[in-house]
Short mmCIF file of C-alpha atoms and ligand atoms in Angstrom, two decimals:
data_model
loop_
_atom_site.label_atom_id
_atom_site.label_comp_id
_atom_site.label_asym_id
_atom_site.label_seq_id
_atom_site.Cartn_x
_atom_site.Cartn_y
_atom_site.Cartn_z
CA UNK A 22 0.01 0.00 0.01
CA UNK A 23 1.19 3.47 -0.66
CA UNK A 24 0.43 6.76 0.92
CA UNK A 25 -0.55 9.15 -1.78
CA UNK A 26 -1.70 12.68 -1.26
CA UNK A 27 -4.48 14.21 -3.28
CA UNK A 28 -1.89 16.67 -4.42
CA UNK A 29 1.01 16.69 -1.95
CA UNK A 30 3.28 13.75 -1.21
CA UNK A 31 4.25 12.36 2.20
CA UNK A 32 7.34 14.56 2.69
CA UNK A 33 5.28 17.62 1.90
CA UNK A 34 2.70 16.61 4.53
CA UNK A 35 5.41 16.14 7.13
CA UNK A 36 6.81 19.56 6.27
CA UNK A 37 3.34 21.04 6.59
CA UNK A 38 2.88 19.41 9.99
CA UNK A 39 6.20 20.83 11.18
CA UNK A 40 5.05 24.34 10.21
CA UNK A 41 1.72 24.12 12.02
CA UNK A 42 2.21 25.94 15.36
CA UNK A 43 0.35 25.93 18.61
CA UNK A 44 -2.39 28.38 17.64
CA UNK A 45 -5.58 26.82 16.32
CA UNK A 46 -6.18 27.97 12.72
CA UNK A 47 -9.75 29.29 12.14
CA UNK A 48 -12.38 27.16 10.37
CA UNK A 49 -11.79 29.03 7.10
CA UNK A 50 -8.11 28.00 7.14
CA UNK A 51 -8.53 24.43 5.93
CA UNK A 52 -6.73 22.07 5.63
CA UNK A 53 -4.29 23.70 8.11
CA UNK A 54 -6.84 23.49 10.90
CA UNK A 55 -7.05 19.71 10.42
CA UNK A 56 -3.26 19.37 10.43
CA UNK A 57 -3.29 21.19 13.78
CA UNK A 58 -5.58 18.46 15.20
CA UNK A 59 -3.62 15.68 13.53
CA UNK A 60 -0.48 16.98 15.22
CA UNK A 61 -2.13 17.12 18.63
CA UNK A 62 -3.59 13.64 18.25
CA UNK A 63 -0.22 12.21 17.21
CA UNK A 64 1.19 13.15 20.63
CA UNK A 65 -1.78 11.57 22.36
CA UNK A 66 -1.48 8.36 20.30
CA UNK A 67 2.23 8.01 21.14
CA UNK A 68 1.45 8.31 24.86
CA UNK A 69 -1.48 5.90 24.65
CA UNK A 70 0.65 3.33 22.80
CA UNK A 71 3.23 3.46 25.62
CA UNK A 72 0.50 3.16 28.24
CA UNK A 73 -1.10 0.15 26.54
CA UNK A 74 2.14 -1.40 25.29
CA UNK A 75 0.62 -2.00 21.83
CA UNK A 76 -0.26 -0.13 18.65
CA UNK A 77 -3.63 1.59 18.25
CA UNK A 78 -5.84 0.15 15.52
CA UNK A 79 -8.54 1.43 13.19
CA UNK A 80 -11.11 -0.76 11.41
CA UNK A 81 -12.97 1.03 8.62
CA UNK A 82 -15.92 -0.69 6.91
CA UNK A 83 -17.32 0.75 3.71
CA UNK A 84 -20.84 0.17 2.46
CA UNK A 85 -22.08 1.28 -0.98
CA UNK A 86 -20.50 2.80 -4.02
CA UNK A 87 -17.09 3.81 -5.26
CA UNK A 88 -17.58 7.32 -3.87
CA UNK A 89 -17.75 5.86 -0.39
CA UNK A 90 -14.76 3.62 -1.09
CA UNK A 91 -12.79 6.69 -2.08
CA UNK A 92 -13.96 8.59 1.04
CA UNK A 93 -12.79 5.66 3.16
CA UNK A 94 -9.32 5.94 1.65
CA UNK A 95 -9.27 9.55 2.82
CA UNK A 96 -10.47 8.50 6.29
CA UNK A 97 -7.81 5.82 6.53
CA UNK A 98 -5.17 8.32 5.40
CA UNK A 99 -6.07 10.67 8.22
CA UNK A 100 -6.16 7.86 10.81
CA UNK A 101 -2.75 6.60 9.71
CA UNK A 102 -1.34 10.11 9.78
CA UNK A 103 -2.55 10.33 13.38
CA UNK A 104 -0.75 7.08 14.15
CA UNK A 105 -3.38 4.32 13.99
CA UNK A 106 -2.69 1.04 12.19
CA UNK A 107 -5.27 -0.46 9.84
CA UNK A 108 -6.99 -3.56 11.26
CA UNK A 109 -9.96 -5.81 10.49
CA UNK A 110 -10.60 -6.67 14.12
CA UNK A 111 -14.07 -6.04 15.57
CA UNK A 112 -12.33 -4.98 18.77
CA UNK A 113 -10.14 -2.27 17.14
CA UNK A 114 -9.62 1.05 18.98
CA UNK A 115 -11.40 2.99 16.27
CA UNK A 116 -14.34 1.45 14.45
CA UNK A 117 -15.96 3.40 11.60
CA UNK A 118 -18.84 2.51 9.32
CA UNK A 119 -18.99 4.57 6.17
CA UNK A 120 -22.64 4.05 5.34
CA UNK A 121 -24.89 3.92 2.26
CA UNK A 122 -28.63 4.61 2.11
CA UNK A 123 -29.44 4.16 -1.56
CA UNK A 124 -31.67 1.19 -0.71
CA UNK A 125 -33.30 0.19 2.57
CA UNK A 126 -31.24 -3.01 3.01
CA UNK A 127 -28.03 -0.92 3.15
CA UNK A 128 -29.46 0.80 6.28
CA UNK A 129 -30.50 -2.51 7.85
CA UNK A 130 -26.96 -3.89 7.49
CA UNK A 131 -25.55 -0.98 9.51
CA UNK A 132 -28.07 -1.38 12.36
CA UNK A 133 -27.22 -5.07 12.48
CA UNK A 134 -23.53 -4.34 12.79
CA UNK A 135 -24.09 -1.68 15.45
CA UNK A 136 -26.01 -4.16 17.55
CA UNK A 137 -23.11 -6.64 17.40
CA UNK A 138 -20.64 -3.96 18.46
CA UNK A 139 -22.18 -3.57 21.91
CA UNK A 140 -20.33 -6.66 23.16
CA UNK A 141 -17.06 -5.71 21.48
CA UNK A 142 -17.01 -2.30 23.10
CA UNK A 143 -17.35 -3.84 26.54
CA UNK A 144 -14.19 -5.88 25.75
CA UNK A 145 -12.20 -2.86 24.61
CA UNK A 146 -13.03 0.19 26.72
CA UNK A 147 -10.74 2.34 24.55
CA UNK A 148 -12.93 1.73 21.54
CA UNK A 149 -14.27 4.79 19.69
CA UNK A 150 -17.21 4.09 17.36
CA UNK A 151 -17.81 6.52 14.47
CA UNK A 152 -20.44 6.64 11.76
CA UNK A 153 -20.39 8.65 8.57
CA UNK A 154 -21.60 8.59 4.99
CA UNK A 155 -24.97 8.98 3.23
CA UNK A 156 -27.18 7.35 5.84
CA UNK A 157 -26.08 9.90 8.42
CA UNK A 158 -27.46 12.76 6.30
CA UNK A 159 -30.95 11.54 7.20
CA UNK A 160 -32.40 13.07 10.31
CA UNK A 161 -34.54 10.03 11.15
CA UNK A 162 -31.47 7.80 11.13
CA UNK A 163 -29.52 10.04 13.51
CA UNK A 164 -32.54 10.20 15.82
CA UNK A 165 -32.75 6.43 15.88
CA UNK A 166 -29.04 6.07 16.65
CA UNK A 167 -29.25 8.68 19.42
CA UNK A 168 -32.08 6.69 20.99
CA UNK A 169 -31.11 3.06 20.41
CA UNK A 170 -27.34 2.92 19.86
CA UNK A 171 -25.85 4.91 22.72
CA UNK A 172 -22.44 3.28 22.23
CA UNK A 173 -21.77 5.43 19.13
CA UNK A 174 -19.25 8.21 19.88
CA UNK A 175 -18.99 10.27 16.69
CA UNK A 176 -21.36 10.93 13.79
CA UNK A 177 -20.55 13.01 10.76
CA UNK A 178 -21.92 13.20 7.23
CA UNK A 179 -20.84 13.25 3.63
CA UNK A 180 -19.84 16.95 3.47
CA UNK A 181 -17.29 17.13 6.30
CA UNK A 182 -15.18 13.98 6.15
CA UNK A 183 -12.17 16.27 6.16
CA UNK A 184 -13.06 17.19 9.77
CA UNK A 185 -12.40 13.71 11.17
CA UNK A 186 -9.26 14.71 13.10
CA UNK A 187 -11.06 17.62 14.70
CA UNK A 188 -14.01 15.48 15.84
CA UNK A 189 -11.72 12.77 17.14
CA UNK A 190 -9.73 15.36 18.99
CA UNK A 191 -12.91 16.56 20.77
CA UNK A 192 -13.67 12.96 21.77
CA UNK A 193 -10.19 11.85 22.85
CA UNK A 194 -8.54 15.07 24.09
CA UNK A 195 -11.29 17.47 25.18
CA UNK A 196 -13.87 15.19 26.74
CA UNK A 197 -12.59 11.66 27.12
CA UNK A 198 -14.94 10.84 30.00
CA UNK A 199 -18.09 12.23 28.38
CA UNK A 200 -20.66 9.78 26.98
CA UNK A 201 -22.21 12.52 24.87
CA UNK A 202 -22.32 11.72 21.16
CA UNK A 203 -20.40 14.14 18.98
CA UNK A 204 -22.64 14.90 16.04
CA UNK A 205 -21.59 17.16 13.17
CA UNK A 206 -23.74 16.93 10.08
CA UNK A 207 -23.84 19.59 7.40
CA UNK A 208 -26.81 20.07 5.12
CA UNK A 209 -24.60 20.94 2.19
CA UNK A 210 -21.42 22.67 1.17
CA UNK A 211 -19.85 24.42 -1.74
CA UNK A 212 -16.43 23.85 -0.25
CA UNK A 213 -13.97 21.19 -1.49
CA UNK A 214 -11.07 20.81 0.93
CA UNK A 215 -7.98 19.65 -0.98
CA UNK A 216 -4.62 18.46 0.31
CA UNK A 217 -5.46 16.06 3.09
CA UNK A 218 -3.74 12.70 3.49
CA UNK A 219 -5.29 9.57 2.00
CA UNK A 220 -4.26 5.93 1.87
CA UNK A 221 -4.94 4.24 -1.43
CA UNK A 222 -5.85 0.58 -1.55
CA UNK A 223 -3.64 -0.21 -4.58
CA UNK A 224 -0.27 1.20 -5.62
CA UNK A 225 -0.95 0.91 -9.35
CA UNK A 226 -4.54 2.06 -9.73
CA UNK A 227 -6.85 4.43 -7.91
CA UNK A 228 -10.04 6.45 -7.90
CA UNK A 229 -10.03 10.23 -8.36
CA UNK A 230 -13.04 12.34 -7.45
CA UNK A 231 -13.73 14.78 -10.26
CA UNK A 232 -16.99 16.03 -8.81
CA UNK A 233 -19.25 15.62 -5.84
CA UNK A 234 -23.03 15.56 -5.42
CA UNK A 235 -25.82 15.27 -7.98
CA UNK A 236 -28.36 17.70 -9.44
CA UNK A 237 -30.56 15.22 -11.25
CA UNK A 238 -33.22 14.30 -8.74
CA UNK A 239 -34.29 11.06 -10.34
CA UNK A 240 -37.58 10.54 -8.56
CA UNK A 241 -36.59 7.29 -6.77
CA UNK A 242 -33.11 8.38 -5.71
CA UNK A 243 -31.92 9.74 -2.37
CA UNK A 244 -28.41 10.66 -3.51
CA UNK A 245 -29.04 14.37 -4.26
CA UNK A 246 -30.48 14.80 -0.75
CA UNK A 247 -27.57 13.13 1.02
CA UNK A 248 -24.65 14.12 -1.19
CA UNK A 249 -25.81 17.64 -2.00
CA UNK A 250 -25.61 19.74 -5.18
CA UNK A 251 -23.13 19.03 -7.93
CA UNK A 252 -19.65 20.53 -7.42
CA UNK A 253 -16.76 19.96 -9.80
CA UNK A 254 -13.13 20.04 -8.78
CA UNK A 255 -10.83 22.39 -10.69
CA UNK A 256 -9.22 20.60 -13.65
CA UNK A 257 -5.79 21.73 -12.42
CA UNK A 258 -6.34 20.01 -9.07
CA UNK A 259 -7.48 16.81 -10.77
CA UNK A 260 -4.49 16.77 -13.17
CA UNK A 261 -2.07 17.54 -10.31
CA UNK A 262 -3.51 14.69 -8.27
CA UNK A 263 -3.21 12.22 -11.16
CA UNK A 264 0.36 13.35 -11.92
CA UNK A 265 1.23 12.79 -8.29
CA UNK A 266 -0.35 9.33 -8.38
CA UNK A 267 1.55 8.46 -11.57
CA UNK A 268 4.82 9.52 -9.92
CA UNK A 269 3.95 7.06 -7.18
CA UNK A 270 3.48 4.24 -9.74
CA UNK A 271 -0.24 4.44 -10.63
CA UNK A 272 -1.01 3.46 -14.22
CA UNK A 273 -4.83 3.31 -14.13
CA UNK A 274 -7.24 5.89 -12.82
CA UNK A 275 -11.00 5.73 -12.29
CA UNK A 276 -12.58 9.19 -12.51
CA UNK A 277 -15.48 9.35 -10.09
CA UNK A 278 -18.69 11.40 -10.09
CA UNK A 279 -22.44 10.68 -9.81
CA UNK A 280 -22.80 12.07 -13.33
CA UNK A 281 -19.38 12.59 -14.91
CA UNK A 282 -20.95 13.73 -18.16
CA UNK A 283 -21.99 17.01 -16.61
CA UNK A 284 -18.49 17.66 -15.19
CA UNK A 285 -17.22 21.24 -15.28
CA UNK A 286 -20.53 23.03 -15.89
CA UNK A 287 -20.39 24.94 -12.61
CA UNK A 288 -16.72 25.93 -12.75
CA UNK A 289 -15.70 29.56 -13.08
CA UNK A 290 -14.05 28.58 -16.34
CA UNK A 291 -16.34 25.80 -17.53
CA UNK A 292 -14.87 22.89 -19.39
CA UNK A 293 -16.53 19.69 -20.61
CA UNK A 294 -15.85 16.17 -19.40
CA UNK A 295 -14.51 15.34 -22.88
CA UNK A 296 -12.02 18.20 -22.63
CA UNK A 297 -10.94 17.02 -19.15
CA UNK A 298 -10.37 13.53 -20.56
CA UNK A 299 -8.24 14.92 -23.36
CA UNK A 300 -6.06 16.67 -20.82
CA UNK A 301 -5.76 13.60 -18.65
CA UNK A 302 -4.84 11.56 -21.70
CA UNK A 303 -1.70 13.74 -22.09
CA UNK A 304 -0.27 12.65 -18.70
CA UNK A 305 2.90 10.66 -19.45
CA UNK A 306 3.08 7.34 -17.67
CA UNK A 307 -0.67 7.00 -17.24
CA UNK A 308 -1.89 4.05 -19.28
CA UNK A 309 -5.56 3.50 -18.54
CA UNK A 310 -8.50 5.80 -17.81
CA UNK A 311 -11.89 4.66 -16.61
CA UNK A 312 -14.83 6.71 -15.39
CA UNK A 313 -18.22 6.32 -13.78
CA UNK A 314 -21.08 7.05 -13.73
CA UNK A 315 -22.39 8.32 -17.06
CA UNK A 316 -25.93 9.65 -17.26
CA UNK A 317 -27.36 8.97 -20.73
CA UNK A 318 -29.04 12.42 -20.91
CA UNK A 319 -25.65 14.21 -20.71
CA UNK A 320 -23.51 11.88 -22.81
CA UNK A 321 -22.30 14.10 -25.63
CA UNK A 322 -21.16 13.39 -29.19
CA UNK A 323 -17.94 15.15 -28.20
CA UNK A 324 -17.31 12.51 -25.51
CA UNK A 325 -18.08 9.67 -27.89
CA UNK A 326 -15.59 11.16 -30.41
CA UNK A 327 -12.90 11.48 -27.73
CA UNK A 328 -13.46 7.86 -26.70
CA UNK A 329 -13.25 6.76 -30.31
CA UNK A 330 -9.77 8.18 -30.79
CA UNK A 331 -8.34 7.71 -27.29
CA UNK A 332 -5.51 5.27 -26.69
CA UNK A 333 -5.95 5.26 -22.91
CA UNK A 334 -9.70 5.31 -22.18
CA UNK A 335 -10.74 1.76 -21.42
CA UNK A 336 -13.27 0.01 -23.61
CA UNK A 337 -15.91 0.00 -20.94
CA UNK A 338 -18.87 2.20 -20.06
CA UNK A 339 -21.38 2.02 -17.26
CA UNK A 340 -24.58 3.53 -18.65
CA UNK A 341 -27.50 3.19 -16.22
CA UNK A 342 -30.78 2.42 -18.01
CA UNK A 343 -33.06 2.19 -14.94
CA UNK A 344 -36.03 1.26 -17.11
CA UNK A 345 -36.70 0.52 -20.75
CA UNK A 346 -40.13 2.13 -20.68
CA UNK A 347 -40.24 5.71 -21.94
CA UNK A 348 -43.39 6.25 -19.86
CA UNK A 349 -41.62 5.21 -16.64
CA UNK A 350 -38.38 7.02 -17.56
CA UNK A 351 -40.43 10.21 -17.64
CA UNK A 352 -41.88 9.58 -14.19
CA UNK A 353 -38.40 8.67 -13.00
CA UNK A 354 -37.25 12.12 -14.23
CA UNK A 355 -34.50 10.64 -16.36
CA UNK A 356 -34.85 12.97 -19.40
CA UNK A 357 -34.39 10.35 -22.11
CA UNK A 358 -36.63 7.85 -23.88
CA UNK A 359 -36.07 4.23 -24.75
CA UNK A 360 -35.34 5.32 -28.33
CA UNK A 361 -32.82 7.99 -27.23
CA UNK A 362 -31.02 5.37 -25.17
CA UNK A 363 -30.85 2.83 -27.99
CA UNK A 364 -29.59 5.48 -30.40
CA UNK A 365 -26.90 6.49 -27.93
CA UNK A 366 -25.74 2.86 -27.64
CA UNK A 367 -25.59 2.65 -31.43
CA UNK A 368 -23.40 5.78 -31.60
CA UNK A 369 -21.07 4.53 -28.85
CA UNK A 370 -20.67 1.13 -30.50
CA UNK A 371 -19.99 2.78 -33.86
CA UNK A 372 -17.13 4.82 -32.31
CA UNK A 373 -15.79 2.01 -30.06
CA UNK A 374 -17.03 -1.26 -31.62
CA UNK A 375 -15.79 -3.65 -28.92
CA UNK A 376 -16.82 -1.54 -25.94
CA UNK A 377 -18.25 -3.41 -22.94
CA UNK A 378 -21.49 -1.89 -21.70
CA UNK A 379 -22.84 -2.32 -18.21
CA UNK A 380 -25.93 -0.86 -16.61
CA UNK A 381 -28.19 -0.43 -13.60
CA UNK A 382 -31.87 -1.42 -13.77
CA UNK A 383 -34.64 -0.94 -11.23
CA UNK A 384 -37.53 -3.42 -11.13
CA UNK A 385 -40.86 -2.56 -9.51
CA UNK A 386 -40.81 1.22 -9.69
CA UNK A 387 -44.28 2.48 -8.63
CA UNK A 388 -46.84 1.89 -11.39
CA UNK A 389 -44.58 -0.41 -13.44
CA UNK A 390 -46.89 -2.51 -15.63
CA UNK A 391 -46.10 -5.79 -17.36
CA UNK A 392 -45.81 -3.78 -20.61
CA UNK A 393 -43.31 -1.37 -19.03
CA UNK A 394 -41.31 -4.28 -17.74
CA UNK A 395 -41.29 -5.96 -21.18
CA UNK A 396 -39.85 -2.73 -22.59
CA UNK A 397 -36.98 -3.14 -20.13
CA UNK A 398 -36.46 -6.75 -21.25
CA UNK A 399 -36.53 -5.54 -24.84
CA UNK A 400 -33.74 -2.98 -24.25
CA UNK A 401 -31.67 -5.58 -22.43
CA UNK A 402 -32.01 -7.98 -25.36
CA UNK A 403 -31.21 -5.28 -27.88
CA UNK A 404 -28.21 -3.78 -26.11
CA UNK A 405 -26.75 -7.12 -25.03
CA UNK A 406 -25.06 -5.78 -21.88
CA UNK A 407 -21.84 -7.35 -20.72
CA UNK A 408 -23.29 -7.19 -17.23
CA UNK A 409 -26.09 -5.43 -15.41
CA UNK A 410 -26.79 -4.58 -11.80
CA UNK A 411 -30.45 -5.26 -11.13
CA UNK A 412 -32.23 -3.71 -8.15
CA UNK A 413 -35.62 -4.14 -6.61
CA UNK A 414 -37.16 -0.70 -6.14
CA UNK A 415 -36.73 0.47 -2.58
CA UNK A 416 -38.87 3.28 -1.19
CA UNK A 417 -36.70 6.15 0.08
CA UNK A 418 -38.43 8.62 2.37
CA UNK A 419 -38.16 12.17 1.07
CA UNK A 420 -38.00 11.23 -2.64
CA UNK A 421 -40.94 11.97 -4.93
CA UNK A 422 -41.46 8.28 -5.76
CA UNK A 423 -42.04 7.51 -2.06
CA UNK A 424 -45.28 9.53 -2.34
CA UNK A 425 -46.54 7.52 -5.32
CA UNK A 426 -49.42 5.30 -4.42
CA UNK A 427 -49.31 2.57 -7.02
CA UNK A 428 -46.58 0.43 -5.46
CA UNK A 429 -46.13 -2.91 -7.30
CA UNK A 430 -47.03 -6.02 -5.21
CA UNK A 431 -44.02 -7.87 -3.83
CA UNK A 432 -44.68 -11.18 -5.59
CA UNK A 433 -45.02 -9.44 -9.00
CA UNK A 434 -41.72 -7.59 -8.40
CA UNK A 435 -39.97 -10.80 -7.36
CA UNK A 436 -41.18 -12.62 -10.48
CA UNK A 437 -40.06 -9.77 -12.78
CA UNK A 438 -36.72 -9.51 -10.99
CA UNK A 439 -36.06 -13.24 -11.51
CA UNK A 440 -36.96 -13.00 -15.20
CA UNK A 441 -34.71 -9.98 -15.70
CA UNK A 442 -31.81 -11.59 -13.84
CA UNK A 443 -32.07 -14.72 -15.96
CA UNK A 444 -32.01 -12.71 -19.20
CA UNK A 445 -29.09 -10.60 -18.02
CA UNK A 446 -27.11 -13.67 -16.96
CA UNK A 447 -27.81 -15.61 -20.17
CA UNK A 448 -26.61 -12.65 -22.26
CA UNK A 449 -23.44 -12.16 -20.15
CA UNK A 450 -22.61 -15.88 -20.39
CA UNK A 451 -22.99 -15.81 -24.19
CA UNK A 452 -20.94 -12.62 -24.48
CA UNK A 453 -18.14 -13.97 -22.36
CA UNK A 454 -17.98 -17.09 -24.55
CA UNK A 455 -17.41 -14.93 -27.60
CA UNK A 456 -14.22 -13.53 -26.07
CA UNK A 457 -12.51 -16.95 -25.88
CA UNK A 458 -9.38 -17.16 -28.00
CA UNK A 459 -8.64 -13.44 -28.06
CA UNK A 460 -5.50 -11.94 -26.54
CA UNK A 461 -6.21 -9.05 -24.16
CA UNK A 462 -4.03 -6.59 -22.26
CA UNK A 463 -4.58 -7.43 -18.59
CA UNK A 464 -3.62 -5.23 -15.63
CA UNK A 465 -2.64 -7.70 -12.90
CA UNK A 466 -4.17 -6.66 -9.59
CA UNK A 467 -3.52 -9.38 -7.03
CA UNK A 468 -2.71 -13.00 -6.31
CA UNK A 469 -5.73 -15.22 -6.80
CA UNK A 470 -7.64 -15.57 -3.53
CA UNK A 471 -8.10 -19.35 -3.78
CA UNK A 472 -5.10 -20.58 -5.77
CA UNK A 473 -1.68 -19.02 -5.21
CA UNK A 474 -0.30 -20.29 -8.53
CA UNK A 475 -2.67 -17.85 -10.24
CA UNK A 476 -2.90 -14.09 -10.49
CA UNK A 477 -6.02 -12.02 -11.14
CA UNK A 478 -6.36 -8.97 -13.33
CA UNK A 479 -8.70 -6.99 -15.53
CA UNK A 480 -8.96 -6.39 -19.27
CA UNK A 481 -9.61 -2.99 -20.75
CA UNK A 482 -13.28 -4.07 -20.94
CA UNK A 483 -13.11 -4.69 -17.17
CA UNK A 484 -13.46 -8.46 -17.41
CA UNK A 485 -11.73 -10.39 -14.61
CA UNK A 486 -9.11 -12.91 -15.80
CA UNK A 487 -7.28 -15.52 -13.71
CA UNK A 488 -4.09 -16.98 -15.13
CA UNK A 489 -0.84 -18.66 -13.97
CA UNK A 490 1.65 -16.10 -12.69
CA UNK A 491 3.44 -14.78 -9.65
CA UNK A 492 3.50 -11.68 -7.44
CA UNK A 493 6.11 -9.96 -9.68
CA UNK A 494 3.34 -9.35 -12.23
CA UNK A 495 1.16 -7.32 -9.88
CA UNK A 496 0.72 -3.79 -11.20
CA UNK A 497 1.86 -4.70 -14.72
CA UNK A 498 -0.11 -4.81 -17.93
CA UNK A 499 0.56 -8.10 -19.76
CA UNK A 500 -0.97 -9.85 -22.84
CA UNK A 501 -3.17 -12.81 -21.86
CA UNK A 502 -4.97 -15.30 -24.09
CA UNK A 503 -8.51 -15.93 -22.85
CA UNK A 504 -8.90 -19.70 -22.85
CA UNK A 505 -12.03 -20.51 -20.93
CA UNK A 506 -15.08 -18.55 -19.80
CA UNK A 507 -16.69 -19.16 -16.44
CA UNK A 508 -19.83 -17.07 -16.48
CA UNK A 509 -18.52 -13.59 -15.77
CA UNK A 510 -14.80 -14.22 -15.76
CA UNK A 511 -12.08 -15.92 -17.75
CA UNK A 512 -9.25 -18.37 -17.20
CA UNK A 513 -6.30 -17.46 -19.37
CA UNK A 514 -2.63 -17.88 -20.18
CA UNK A 515 0.01 -15.22 -20.49
CA UNK A 516 1.42 -14.83 -24.00
CA UNK A 517 5.18 -15.16 -24.28
N1 LIG B 13 -34.40 1.66 -5.24
C1 LIG B 13 -33.71 0.76 -5.99
N2 LIG B 13 -32.61 1.07 -6.63
C2 LIG B 13 -32.13 2.33 -6.56
N3 LIG B 13 -31.08 2.92 -7.12
C3 LIG B 13 -31.06 4.21 -6.72
N4 LIG B 13 -32.10 4.45 -5.93
C4 LIG B 13 -32.80 3.32 -5.83
C5 LIG B 13 -34.01 2.94 -5.15
N5 LIG B 13 -34.71 3.81 -4.44
C6 LIG B 13 -30.16 2.24 -7.99
C7 LIG B 13 -30.10 2.90 -9.37
C8 LIG B 13 -28.73 3.54 -9.36
C9 LIG B 13 -27.94 2.61 -8.52
C10 LIG B 13 -26.69 3.15 -7.96
O1 LIG B 13 -28.85 2.29 -7.46
O2 LIG B 13 -30.19 1.91 -10.35
O3 LIG B 13 -28.19 3.67 -10.67
FE1 LIG B 14 -29.40 9.25 -8.20
FE2 LIG B 14 -30.13 9.96 -10.67
FE3 LIG B 14 -28.18 11.34 -9.38
FE4 LIG B 14 -27.71 8.83 -10.23
S1 LIG B 14 -28.18 10.62 -11.55
S2 LIG B 14 -27.20 9.67 -8.21
S3 LIG B 14 -29.72 7.83 -9.96
S4 LIG B 14 -30.36 11.19 -8.78
#
């Protein structure tokens, strides 16, 4: 694992820490204010380690999407800078759940885990329990935690992750004996705090936030309410971060945003996502570029043209369909029709013929009829997705769809879901078979989990491939012949 900075490197952070003096910088002086707390906590951690005769540990669990995964890298970076070691123990000194609330079952998982923690906390009295992420942006959730999960120490939301050191400092240094929960949730922000530490999971690939929030208000979706309005990072900051990552050995980046296709619109000097990609493409040493998520309504011809001529953009696109019925798409507030979507796919395939397309589909949206559902099956058959994430509609309080009365009965939804899943799986299996015999460039990511004579990597199309190899290949792109398909992945052999 490597410690990358969003823009600065480790030496620069240490220099910054040295310069921070004993006066607390004001809230508008971020990130210096956080470095002040990091510095104070470092002293405390060293003393605590001596007292306990062991290292202090932090266990961070991430629920949900790639945005949350990226936020957790930032959280881990801050904790390590303070002096904690990463751990997967349920009795760690710092336990954090970075939560998701996009569907109800994501919430239920967190409550289940919190219940289990009660026992663990009695075993480790030093334990600090923290919660953050999308679920915490909901008032009803925080109320429930305040009432039923008194063992939680710190709660913060999606807008102020950068404040972790400050909140931990209140808990550990200012009021160690207090049982009062520290709750700091912001309704929104226009601020993007750059230059904090973060610990990336891989040394050779990584996610880069290009924007935060979402302005689309699809009628079923809670994201705009919990992640706030769309804010794009400055292109210079994004480029500087990627250059810094490349210097540290990264060859593949995943550009992250809820709707990357509308990147740059709210910048002082607006630029398009396609223009950003062209600039990123120029970075020497960077070999692969991925991005997600694309909203069909904002996917421009300019972007398709850039993808068509790019040498670095991977042949993969995640293009959420949600429903194949134009009638439902309208009620979902998606701003495209079935025909628009199919035309878009045609244009993309013309520019990048072997592109792998993946999607998200919701089954059982209020008022979905059998005819609507058949339109969805029809799009799936026509597009022939490489894979699709299928979801049962989940009612999210506060969204317009939650007010809709014509909810689809559970048994009907279940039946449609099974039919859709079968179609999606049959298509993926057939598509994977077609790849057999071809030689693909594979970025090797890790040793195979089950068989240590094999390594595991991904093709440009994002297919997983297992093939004989050793640890020296990790982080390299090598040619691999795809020999056998196993549903969604391949077994292969490296070409000489
Ligand atoms: N119910 C079911 N699925 C949902 N998604 C978003 N909101 C809901 C909901 N209320 C799905 C969408 C989105 C993906 C990340 O989650 O398909 O693209
Ligand atoms: Fe939710 Fe729609 Fe925004 Fe995606 S684009 S996060 S589905 S509101």
